[in-house]
Coordinates of C-alpha atoms and ligand atoms in Angstrom, one line a residue:
X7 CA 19.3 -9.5 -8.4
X8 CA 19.5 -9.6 -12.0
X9 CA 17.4 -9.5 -14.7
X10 CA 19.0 -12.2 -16.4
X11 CA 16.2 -12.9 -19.5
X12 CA 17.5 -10.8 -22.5
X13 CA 13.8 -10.1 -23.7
X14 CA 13.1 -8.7 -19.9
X15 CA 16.1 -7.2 -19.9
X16 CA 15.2 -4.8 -22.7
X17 CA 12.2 -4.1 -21.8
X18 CA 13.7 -2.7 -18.3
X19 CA 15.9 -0.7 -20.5
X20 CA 13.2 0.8 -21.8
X21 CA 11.0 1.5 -19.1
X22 CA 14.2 3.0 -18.0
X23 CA 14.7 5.2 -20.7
X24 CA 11.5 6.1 -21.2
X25 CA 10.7 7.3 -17.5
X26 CA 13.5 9.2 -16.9
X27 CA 14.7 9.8 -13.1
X28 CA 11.8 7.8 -11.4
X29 CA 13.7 5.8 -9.7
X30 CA 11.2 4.2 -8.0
X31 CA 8.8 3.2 -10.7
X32 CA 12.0 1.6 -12.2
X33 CA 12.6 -0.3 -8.7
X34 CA 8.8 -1.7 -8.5
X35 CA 9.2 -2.7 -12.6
X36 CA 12.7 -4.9 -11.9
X37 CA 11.9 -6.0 -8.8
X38 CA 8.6 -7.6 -11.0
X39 CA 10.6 -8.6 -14.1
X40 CA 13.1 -10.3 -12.3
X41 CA 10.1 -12.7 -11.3
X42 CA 9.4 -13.1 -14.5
X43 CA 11.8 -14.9 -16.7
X44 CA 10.3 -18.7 -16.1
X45 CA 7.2 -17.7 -16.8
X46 CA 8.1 -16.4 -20.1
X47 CA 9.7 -19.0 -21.0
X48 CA 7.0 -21.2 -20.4
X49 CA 4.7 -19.3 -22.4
X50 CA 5.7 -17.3 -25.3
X51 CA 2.3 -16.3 -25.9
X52 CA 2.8 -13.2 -23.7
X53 CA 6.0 -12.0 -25.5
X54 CA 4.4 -12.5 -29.0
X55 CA 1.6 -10.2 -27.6
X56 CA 3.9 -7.6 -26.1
X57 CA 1.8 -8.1 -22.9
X58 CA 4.7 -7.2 -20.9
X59 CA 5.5 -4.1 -22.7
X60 CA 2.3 -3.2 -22.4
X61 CA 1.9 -3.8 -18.5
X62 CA 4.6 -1.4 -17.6
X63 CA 2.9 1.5 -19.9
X64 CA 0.0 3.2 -17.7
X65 CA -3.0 3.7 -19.3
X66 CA -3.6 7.0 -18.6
X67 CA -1.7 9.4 -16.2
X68 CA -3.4 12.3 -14.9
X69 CA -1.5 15.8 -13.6
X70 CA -3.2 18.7 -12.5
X71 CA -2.9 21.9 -10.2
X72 CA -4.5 22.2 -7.3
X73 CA -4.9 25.8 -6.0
X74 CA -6.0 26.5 -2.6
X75 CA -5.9 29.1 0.0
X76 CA -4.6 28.9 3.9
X77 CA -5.6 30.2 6.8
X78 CA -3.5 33.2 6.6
X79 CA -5.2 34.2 3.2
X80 CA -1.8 33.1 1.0
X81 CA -2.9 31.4 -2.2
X82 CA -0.8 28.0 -2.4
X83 CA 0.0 25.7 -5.1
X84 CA 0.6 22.4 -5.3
X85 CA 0.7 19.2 -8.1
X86 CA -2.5 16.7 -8.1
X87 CA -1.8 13.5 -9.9
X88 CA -3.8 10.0 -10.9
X89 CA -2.1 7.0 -12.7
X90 CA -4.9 4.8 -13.8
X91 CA -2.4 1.9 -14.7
X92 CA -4.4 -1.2 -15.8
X93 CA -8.3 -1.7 -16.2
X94 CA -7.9 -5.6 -17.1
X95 CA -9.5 -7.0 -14.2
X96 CA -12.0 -4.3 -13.1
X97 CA -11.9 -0.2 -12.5
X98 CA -8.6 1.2 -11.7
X99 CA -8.2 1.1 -7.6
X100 CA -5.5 2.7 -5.0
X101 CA -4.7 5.0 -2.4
X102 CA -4.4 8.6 -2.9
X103 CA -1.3 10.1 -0.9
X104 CA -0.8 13.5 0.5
X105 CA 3.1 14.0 1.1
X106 CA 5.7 15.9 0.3
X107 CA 7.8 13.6 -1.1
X108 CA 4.7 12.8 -3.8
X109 CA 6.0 13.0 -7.5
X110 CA 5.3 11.1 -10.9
X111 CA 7.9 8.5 -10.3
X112 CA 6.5 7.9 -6.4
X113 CA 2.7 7.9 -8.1
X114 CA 3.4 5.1 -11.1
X115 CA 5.7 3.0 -8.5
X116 CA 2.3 2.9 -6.2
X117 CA 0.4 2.3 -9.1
X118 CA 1.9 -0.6 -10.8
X119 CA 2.7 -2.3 -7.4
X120 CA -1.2 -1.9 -6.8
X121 CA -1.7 -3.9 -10.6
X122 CA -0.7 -7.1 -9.6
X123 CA -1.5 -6.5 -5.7
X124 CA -5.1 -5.9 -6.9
X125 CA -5.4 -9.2 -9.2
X126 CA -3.3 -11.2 -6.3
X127 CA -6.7 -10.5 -3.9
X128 CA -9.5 -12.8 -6.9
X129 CA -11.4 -9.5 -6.7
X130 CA -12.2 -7.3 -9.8
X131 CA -10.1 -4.4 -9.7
X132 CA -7.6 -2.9 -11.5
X133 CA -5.0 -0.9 -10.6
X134 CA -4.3 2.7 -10.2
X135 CA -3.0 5.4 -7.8
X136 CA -3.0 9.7 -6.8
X137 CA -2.1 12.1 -4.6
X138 CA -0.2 15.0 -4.4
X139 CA 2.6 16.9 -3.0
X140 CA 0.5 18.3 0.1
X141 CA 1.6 17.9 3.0
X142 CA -1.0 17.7 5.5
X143 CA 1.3 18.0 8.4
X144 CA 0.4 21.2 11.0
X145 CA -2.3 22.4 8.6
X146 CA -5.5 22.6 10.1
X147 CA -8.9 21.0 9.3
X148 CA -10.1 23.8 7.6
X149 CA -7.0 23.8 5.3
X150 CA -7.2 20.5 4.6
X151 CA -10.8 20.7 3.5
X152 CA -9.8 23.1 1.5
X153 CA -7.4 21.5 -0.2
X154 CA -9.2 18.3 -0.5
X155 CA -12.3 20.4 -2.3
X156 CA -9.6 21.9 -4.8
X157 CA -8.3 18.5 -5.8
X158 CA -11.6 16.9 -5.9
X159 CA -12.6 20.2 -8.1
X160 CA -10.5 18.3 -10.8
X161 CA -10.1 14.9 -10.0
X162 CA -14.2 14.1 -10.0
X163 CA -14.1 14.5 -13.7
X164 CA -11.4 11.4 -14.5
X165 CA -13.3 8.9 -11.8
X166 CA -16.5 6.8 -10.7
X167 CA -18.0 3.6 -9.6
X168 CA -17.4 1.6 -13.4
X169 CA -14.1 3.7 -13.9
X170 CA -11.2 4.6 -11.5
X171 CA -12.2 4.6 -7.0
X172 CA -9.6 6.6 -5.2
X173 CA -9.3 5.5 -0.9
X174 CA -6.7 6.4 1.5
X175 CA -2.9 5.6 1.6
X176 CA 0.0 8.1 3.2
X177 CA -1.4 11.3 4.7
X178 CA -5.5 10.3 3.5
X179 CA -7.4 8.6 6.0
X180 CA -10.8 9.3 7.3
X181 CA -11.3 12.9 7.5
X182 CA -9.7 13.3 3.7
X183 CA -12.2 10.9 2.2
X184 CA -15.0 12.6 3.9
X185 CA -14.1 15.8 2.3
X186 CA -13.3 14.5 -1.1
X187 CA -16.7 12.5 -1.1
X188 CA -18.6 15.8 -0.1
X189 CA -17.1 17.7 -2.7
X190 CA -17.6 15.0 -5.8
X191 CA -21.5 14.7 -3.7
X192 CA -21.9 18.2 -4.2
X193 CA -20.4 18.7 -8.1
X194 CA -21.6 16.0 -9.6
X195 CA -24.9 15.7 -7.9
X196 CA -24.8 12.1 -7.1
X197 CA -24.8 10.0 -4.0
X198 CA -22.0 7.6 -6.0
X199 CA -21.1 5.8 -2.5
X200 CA -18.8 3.3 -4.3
X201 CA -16.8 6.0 -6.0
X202 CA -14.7 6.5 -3.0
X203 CA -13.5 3.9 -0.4
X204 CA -12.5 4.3 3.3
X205 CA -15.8 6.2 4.3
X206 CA -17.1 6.5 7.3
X207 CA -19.2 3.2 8.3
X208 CA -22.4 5.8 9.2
X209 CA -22.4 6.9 5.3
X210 CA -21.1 3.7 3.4
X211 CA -18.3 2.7 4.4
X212 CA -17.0 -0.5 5.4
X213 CA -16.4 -2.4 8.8
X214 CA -12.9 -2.7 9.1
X215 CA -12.0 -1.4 6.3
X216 CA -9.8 1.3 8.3
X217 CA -7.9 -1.7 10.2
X218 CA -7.9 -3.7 7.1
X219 CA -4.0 -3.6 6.3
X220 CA -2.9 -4.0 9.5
X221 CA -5.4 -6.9 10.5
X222 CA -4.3 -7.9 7.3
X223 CA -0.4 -8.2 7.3
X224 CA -0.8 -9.8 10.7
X225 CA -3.3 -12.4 9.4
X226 CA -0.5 -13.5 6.3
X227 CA 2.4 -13.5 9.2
X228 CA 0.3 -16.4 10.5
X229 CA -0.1 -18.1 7.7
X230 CA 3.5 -18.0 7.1
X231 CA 4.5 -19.4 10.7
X232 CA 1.5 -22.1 10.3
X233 CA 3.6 -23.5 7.6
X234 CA 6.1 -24.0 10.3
X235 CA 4.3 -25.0 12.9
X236 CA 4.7 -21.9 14.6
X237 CA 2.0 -18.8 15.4
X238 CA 3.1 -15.1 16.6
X239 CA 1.8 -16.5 20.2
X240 CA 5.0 -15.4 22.2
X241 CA 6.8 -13.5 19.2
X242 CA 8.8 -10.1 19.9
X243 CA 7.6 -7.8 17.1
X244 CA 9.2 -4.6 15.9
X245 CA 6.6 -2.2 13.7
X246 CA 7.7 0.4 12.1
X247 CA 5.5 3.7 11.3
X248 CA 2.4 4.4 13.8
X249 CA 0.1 5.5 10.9
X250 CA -3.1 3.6 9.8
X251 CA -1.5 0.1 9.1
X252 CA 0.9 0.0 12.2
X253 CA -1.6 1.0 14.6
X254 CA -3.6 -2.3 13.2
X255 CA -0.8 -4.4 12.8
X256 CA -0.2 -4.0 16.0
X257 CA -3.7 -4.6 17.7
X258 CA -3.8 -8.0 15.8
X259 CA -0.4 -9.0 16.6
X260 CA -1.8 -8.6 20.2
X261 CA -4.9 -10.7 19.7
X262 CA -2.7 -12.8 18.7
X263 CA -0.3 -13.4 21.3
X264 CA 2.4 -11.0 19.7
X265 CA 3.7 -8.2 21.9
X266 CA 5.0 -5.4 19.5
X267 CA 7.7 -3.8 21.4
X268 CA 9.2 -1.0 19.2
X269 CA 7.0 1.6 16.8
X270 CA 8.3 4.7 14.9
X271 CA 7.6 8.0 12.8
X272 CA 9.7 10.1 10.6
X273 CA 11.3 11.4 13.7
X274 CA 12.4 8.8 15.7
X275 CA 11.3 5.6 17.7
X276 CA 9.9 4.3 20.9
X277 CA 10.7 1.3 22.5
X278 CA 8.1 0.2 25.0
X279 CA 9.4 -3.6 26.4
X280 CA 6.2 -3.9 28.3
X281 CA 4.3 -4.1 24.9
X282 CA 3.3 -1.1 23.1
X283 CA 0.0 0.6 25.0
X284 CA -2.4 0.8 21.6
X285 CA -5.5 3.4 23.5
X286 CA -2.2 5.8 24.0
X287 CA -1.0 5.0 20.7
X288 CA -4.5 5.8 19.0
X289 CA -5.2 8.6 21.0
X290 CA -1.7 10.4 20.3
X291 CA -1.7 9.8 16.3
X292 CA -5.8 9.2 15.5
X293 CA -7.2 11.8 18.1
X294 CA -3.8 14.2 18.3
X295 CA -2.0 13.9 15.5
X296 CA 1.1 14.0 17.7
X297 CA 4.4 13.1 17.3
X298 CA 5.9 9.6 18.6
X299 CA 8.1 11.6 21.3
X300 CA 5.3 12.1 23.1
X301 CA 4.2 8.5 23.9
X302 CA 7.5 8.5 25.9
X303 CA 6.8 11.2 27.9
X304 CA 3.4 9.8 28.6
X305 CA 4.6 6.3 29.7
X306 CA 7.5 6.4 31.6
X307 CA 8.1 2.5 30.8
X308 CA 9.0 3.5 27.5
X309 CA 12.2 5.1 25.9
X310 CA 12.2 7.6 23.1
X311 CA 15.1 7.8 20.5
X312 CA 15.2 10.3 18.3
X313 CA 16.2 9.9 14.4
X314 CA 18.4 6.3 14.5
X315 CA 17.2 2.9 12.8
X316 CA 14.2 1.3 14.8
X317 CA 15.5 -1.9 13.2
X318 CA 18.2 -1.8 16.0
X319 CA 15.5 -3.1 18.1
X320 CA 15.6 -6.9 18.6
X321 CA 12.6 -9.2 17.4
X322 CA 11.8 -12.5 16.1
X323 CA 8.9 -10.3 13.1
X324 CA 9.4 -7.2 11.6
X325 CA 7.0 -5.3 10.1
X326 CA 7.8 -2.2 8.3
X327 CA 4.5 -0.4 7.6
X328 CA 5.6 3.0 7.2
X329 CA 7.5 3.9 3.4
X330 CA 9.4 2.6 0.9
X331 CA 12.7 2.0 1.3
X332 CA 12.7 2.4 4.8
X333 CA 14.7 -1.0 5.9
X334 CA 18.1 -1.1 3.6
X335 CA 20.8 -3.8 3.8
X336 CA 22.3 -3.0 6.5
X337 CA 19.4 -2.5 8.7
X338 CA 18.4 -6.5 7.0
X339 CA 21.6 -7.4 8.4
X340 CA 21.1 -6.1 11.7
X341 CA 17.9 -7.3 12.1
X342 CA 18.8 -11.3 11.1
X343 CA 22.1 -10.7 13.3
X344 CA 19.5 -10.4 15.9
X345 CA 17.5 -13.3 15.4
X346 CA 14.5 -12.4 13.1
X347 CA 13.2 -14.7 11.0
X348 CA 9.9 -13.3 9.6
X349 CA 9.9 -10.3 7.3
X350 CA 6.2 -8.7 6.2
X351 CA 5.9 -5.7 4.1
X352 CA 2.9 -4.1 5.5
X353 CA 4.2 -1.1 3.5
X354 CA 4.7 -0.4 -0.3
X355 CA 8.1 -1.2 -1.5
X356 CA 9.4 -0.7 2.3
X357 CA 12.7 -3.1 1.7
X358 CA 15.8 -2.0 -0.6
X359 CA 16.3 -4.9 -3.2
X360 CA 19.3 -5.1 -1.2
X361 CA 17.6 -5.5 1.9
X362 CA 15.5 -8.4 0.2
X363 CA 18.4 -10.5 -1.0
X364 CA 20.0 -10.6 2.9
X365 CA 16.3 -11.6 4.1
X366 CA 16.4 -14.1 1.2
X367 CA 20.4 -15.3 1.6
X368 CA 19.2 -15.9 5.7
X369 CA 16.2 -17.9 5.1
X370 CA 13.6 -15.8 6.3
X371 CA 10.3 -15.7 5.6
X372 CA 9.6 -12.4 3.6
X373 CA 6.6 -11.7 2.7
X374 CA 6.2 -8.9 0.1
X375 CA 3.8 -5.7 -0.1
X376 CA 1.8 -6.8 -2.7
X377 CA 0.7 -9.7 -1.0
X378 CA 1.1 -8.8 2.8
X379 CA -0.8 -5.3 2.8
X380 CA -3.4 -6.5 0.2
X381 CA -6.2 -6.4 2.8
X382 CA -6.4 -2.9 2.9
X383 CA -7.6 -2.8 -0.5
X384 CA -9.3 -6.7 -0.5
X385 CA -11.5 -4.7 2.1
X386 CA -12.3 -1.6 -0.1
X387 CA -13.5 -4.2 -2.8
X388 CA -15.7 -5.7 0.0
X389 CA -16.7 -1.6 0.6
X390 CA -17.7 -1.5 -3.3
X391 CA -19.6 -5.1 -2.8
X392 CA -21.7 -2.9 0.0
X393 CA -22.3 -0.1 -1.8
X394 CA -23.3 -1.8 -4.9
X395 CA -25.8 -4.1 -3.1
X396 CA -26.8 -1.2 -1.1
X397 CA -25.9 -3.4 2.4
X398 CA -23.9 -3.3 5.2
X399 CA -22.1 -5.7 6.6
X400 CA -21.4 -7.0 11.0
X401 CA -17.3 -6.1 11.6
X402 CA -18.1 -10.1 12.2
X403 CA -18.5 -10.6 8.7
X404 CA -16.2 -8.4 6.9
X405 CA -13.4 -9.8 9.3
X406 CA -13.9 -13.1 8.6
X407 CA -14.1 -12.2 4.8
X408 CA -10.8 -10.5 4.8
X409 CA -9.2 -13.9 7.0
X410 CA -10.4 -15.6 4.3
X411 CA -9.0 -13.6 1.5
X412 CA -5.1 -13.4 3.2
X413 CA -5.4 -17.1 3.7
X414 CA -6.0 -17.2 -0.5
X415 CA -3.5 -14.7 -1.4
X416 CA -1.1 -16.6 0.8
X417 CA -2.3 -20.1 -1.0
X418 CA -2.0 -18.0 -4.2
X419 CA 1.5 -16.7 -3.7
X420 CA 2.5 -20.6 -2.5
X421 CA 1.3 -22.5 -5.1
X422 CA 2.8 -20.3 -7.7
X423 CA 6.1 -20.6 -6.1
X424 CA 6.0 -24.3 -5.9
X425 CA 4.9 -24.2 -9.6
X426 CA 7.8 -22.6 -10.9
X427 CA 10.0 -24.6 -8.4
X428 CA 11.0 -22.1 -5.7
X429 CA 8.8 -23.2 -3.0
X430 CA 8.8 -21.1 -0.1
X431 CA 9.8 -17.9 -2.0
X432 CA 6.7 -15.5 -1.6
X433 CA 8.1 -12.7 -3.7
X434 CA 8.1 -15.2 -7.1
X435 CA 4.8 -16.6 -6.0
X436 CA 3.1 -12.8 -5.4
X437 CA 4.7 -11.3 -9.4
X438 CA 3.7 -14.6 -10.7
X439 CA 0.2 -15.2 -9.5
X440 CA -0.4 -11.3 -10.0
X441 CA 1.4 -11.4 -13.3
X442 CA -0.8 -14.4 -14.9
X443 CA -4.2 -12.9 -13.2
X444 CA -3.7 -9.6 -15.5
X445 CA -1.6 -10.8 -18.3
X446 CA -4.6 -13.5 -19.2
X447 CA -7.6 -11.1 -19.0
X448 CA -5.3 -8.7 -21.4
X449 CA -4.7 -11.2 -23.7
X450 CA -8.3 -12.0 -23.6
X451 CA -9.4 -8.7 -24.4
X452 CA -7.3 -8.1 -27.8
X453 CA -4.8 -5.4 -28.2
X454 CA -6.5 -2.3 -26.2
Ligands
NDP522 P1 -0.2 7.1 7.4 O1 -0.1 8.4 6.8 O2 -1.3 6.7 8.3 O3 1.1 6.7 8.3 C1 2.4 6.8 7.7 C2 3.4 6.4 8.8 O4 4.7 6.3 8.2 C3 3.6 7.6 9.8 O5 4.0 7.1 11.0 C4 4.7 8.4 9.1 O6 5.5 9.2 10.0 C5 5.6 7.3 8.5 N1 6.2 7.8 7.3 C6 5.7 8.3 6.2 N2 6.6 8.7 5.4 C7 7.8 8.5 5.9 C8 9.1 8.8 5.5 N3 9.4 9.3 4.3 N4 10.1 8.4 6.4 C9 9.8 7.9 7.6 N5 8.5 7.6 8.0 C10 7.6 7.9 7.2 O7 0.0 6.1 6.2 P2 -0.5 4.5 6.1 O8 -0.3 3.9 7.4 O9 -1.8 4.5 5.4 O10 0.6 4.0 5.1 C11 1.8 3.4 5.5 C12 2.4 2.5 4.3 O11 1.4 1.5 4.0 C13 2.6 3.2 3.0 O12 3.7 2.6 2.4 C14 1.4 2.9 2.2 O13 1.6 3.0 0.8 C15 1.1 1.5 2.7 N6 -0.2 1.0 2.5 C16 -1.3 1.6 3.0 C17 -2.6 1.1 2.9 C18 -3.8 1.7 3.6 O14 -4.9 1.1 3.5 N7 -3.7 2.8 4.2 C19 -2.8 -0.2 2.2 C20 -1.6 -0.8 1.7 C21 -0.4 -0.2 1.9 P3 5.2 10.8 10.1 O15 3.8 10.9 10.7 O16 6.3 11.3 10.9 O17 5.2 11.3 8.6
2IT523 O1 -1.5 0.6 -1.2 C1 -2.7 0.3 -1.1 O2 -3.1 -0.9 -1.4 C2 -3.7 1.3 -0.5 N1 -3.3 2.4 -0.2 C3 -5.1 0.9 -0.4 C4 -5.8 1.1 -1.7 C5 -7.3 1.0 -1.7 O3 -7.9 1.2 -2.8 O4 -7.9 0.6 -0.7

């Protein structure tokens, strides 16, 4: 792919440039700007206003330590961080995430993915992500508490309900929110539910918001296939990952009619051909925190291989849902070799622009992050509806509100790719629709 527009061209220079060695901020920013060139052509009013410029420079970016002591009494350090990117359309919004790999370039990739994700869902939110280079794996509760108060300890200041609301994303789930809400609860002195999202349903939290994503990328899968006249009734399905958005993924594929043969972690894979058993599933990576290995030796229908490609495994859908760049070019080919046709991103960034282009060159459908995990934070917005009207809503409800917003962000992501005469291609139609959401309400709002 190219960035073929001289004026977008220099301005991916200069993100470049000025951003040296995050590679993947400069991946999300080209893979965005390469959308872009019709619709700056069609209307010079965003150039003349430098809206574009402006779009790729976060508002504010947040670093801070985070100093914490383990179990064994040795004082540990380790790097907090919060891009709050764009604030056009509501109060920054996005995932913290705990991992190792977490660094400046990883946090302002998240972040401006989340911009036009955000605006693709209608809702008001903005965009923004956090984490830190934590890593939450073997430490125990305690620890993690512990951590989560330090971070909070700084982080409280910089957020709230009317200005930046943290939730979960790699390595933050359940138990991480409920010890970052305690700990902004307890400085702050304020019951602020709708300054966090992805709390527990018994202290404001939303229904489904934890299956959100995952209910989510399955719901836009069939509103891909219904354009086709097809539904995942029948469908072999490969997920990748068996963290929060898999283990949803693939309970919905099941209700509807998929059977998800194949799940991973950063180990290895399992291939189960009887269907993947999800109470084991839960119970090993919600309950255990174990490794995938162990589903194998609990089911002896199933087969365990360690490290390899789990896009080896046949299927008619893939759905990578566990990190960026995790399905490359020559795992696309592999995977249309071996007859898939459907492609959705329930991760961030989980395709190689290489990958993209063989998905693309093949005719699949490929639905991109932004639009196919948006119901992960569609639902948090739906959490901050709650908490601001003080109400709770049936799992009944907020699942038939998130249907409803997939089915828009996949009419959304259509109708701008038939408007700019690429029907069918969802990664145009998700940077455009997101793209015009934002760039409107900044030009709106002056130069701020
Ligand atoms: P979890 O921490 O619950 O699970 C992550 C899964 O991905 C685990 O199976 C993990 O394996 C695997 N994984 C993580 N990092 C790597 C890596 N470097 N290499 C190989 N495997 C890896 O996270 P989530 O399920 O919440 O997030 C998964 C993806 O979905 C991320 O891209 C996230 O940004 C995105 N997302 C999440 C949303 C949410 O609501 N949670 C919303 C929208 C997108 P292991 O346990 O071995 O590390
Ligand atoms: O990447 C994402 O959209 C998330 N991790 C969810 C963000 C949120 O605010 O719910």
């Amino acid at each position: 792919m190219t960035v073929d527009d001289s004026r977008l061209h220099s301005i991916y220079d200069l993100v470049v440039r000025r951003n040296p060695g995050e590679d993947e901020f400069h991946q999300a920013v080209r893979e965005v700007l390469d959308s872009l060139g019709p619709v700056v052509a069609r209307h010079p009013e965003y150039a003349d206003a430098r809206v574009i410029e402006r779009i790729c420079e976060p508002e504010r970016q947040i670093i801070f330590r985070v100093p914490w002591v383990d179990d064994s009494g040795r004082v540990e350090i380790n790097r907090g961080f919060r891009v709050e990117f764009n604030s056009a359309l509501g109060p920054y919004k996005g995932g913290l995430r705990f991992h190792p790999s977490v660094y400046l370039g990883i946090v302002k990739f998240l972040g401006f993915e989340q911009v036009f994700k955000n605006a693709l869902t209608g809702m008001p939110i903005g965009g923004g992500k956090g984490g830190s280079d934590f890593d939450p794996k073997g430490r125990s509760d305690a620890e993690v508490m512990r951590f989560c108060q330090s971070f909070m300890t700084e982080l409280y200041r910089h957020i709230g309900e009317y200005t930046d609301v943290p939730a979960g994303d790699i390595g933050v789930g359940g138990r991480e929110i409920g010890y970052l809400f305690g700990q902004y609860k307890r400085i702050t002195n304020r019951y602020e539910s709708g300054v966090l999202t992805g709390k527990g349903t018994g202290w404001g939290g939303s229904a489904v918001r934890k299956e959100a994503t995952g209910y989510g990328t399955a719901f836009f899968v069939q509103e891909m296939l219904r354009e086709r006249g097809e539904s995942l009734d029948g469908k072999r399905v490969v997920v990748s990952g068996s963290g929060n958005v898999a283990i949803y993924a693939v309970e919905k594929v099941h209700a509807l009619g998929g059977t998800v043969v194949a799940v991973s972690d950063s180990a290895g894979y399992v291939v189960d051909e009887t269907g993947v058993d999800l109470e084991l599933l839960k119970q090993l990576k919600e309950v255990e925190r174990a490794r995938i290995s162990e589903y194998a030796e609990r089911r002896p229908a199933a087969s365990y291989v360690a490290g390899g490609s789990i896009w080896d495994v046949p299927c008619d859908v893939a759905l990578p849902c566990a990190t960026e760049n995790e399905l490359d070019e020559s795992a696309a080919r592999t995977l249309v070799e071996q007859g898939c046709t459907v492609v959705a991103e329930g991760a961030n960034m989980p395709t190689t622009p290489a990958g993209v282009a063989v998905f693309v060159d093949a005719g699949v459908l490929f639905a991109p992050g932004k639009a196919a995990n948006a119901g992960g934070v569609a639902t948090s917005a739906l959490e901050m509806q709650q908490n601001a009207s003080r109400d709770s809503w049936t799992h009944e409800h907020a699942e038939s509100r998130l249907a409803e917003i997939m089915a828009g962000i996949h009419a959304r992501c259509a109708e701008a790719a038939d408007d700019y005469g690429r029907p069918g291609d969802y990664v145009l139609g998700a940077n455009v629709s997101g793209f015009l959401r934002v760039a409107d309400a900044m030009l709106a709002m002056g130069v701020v």
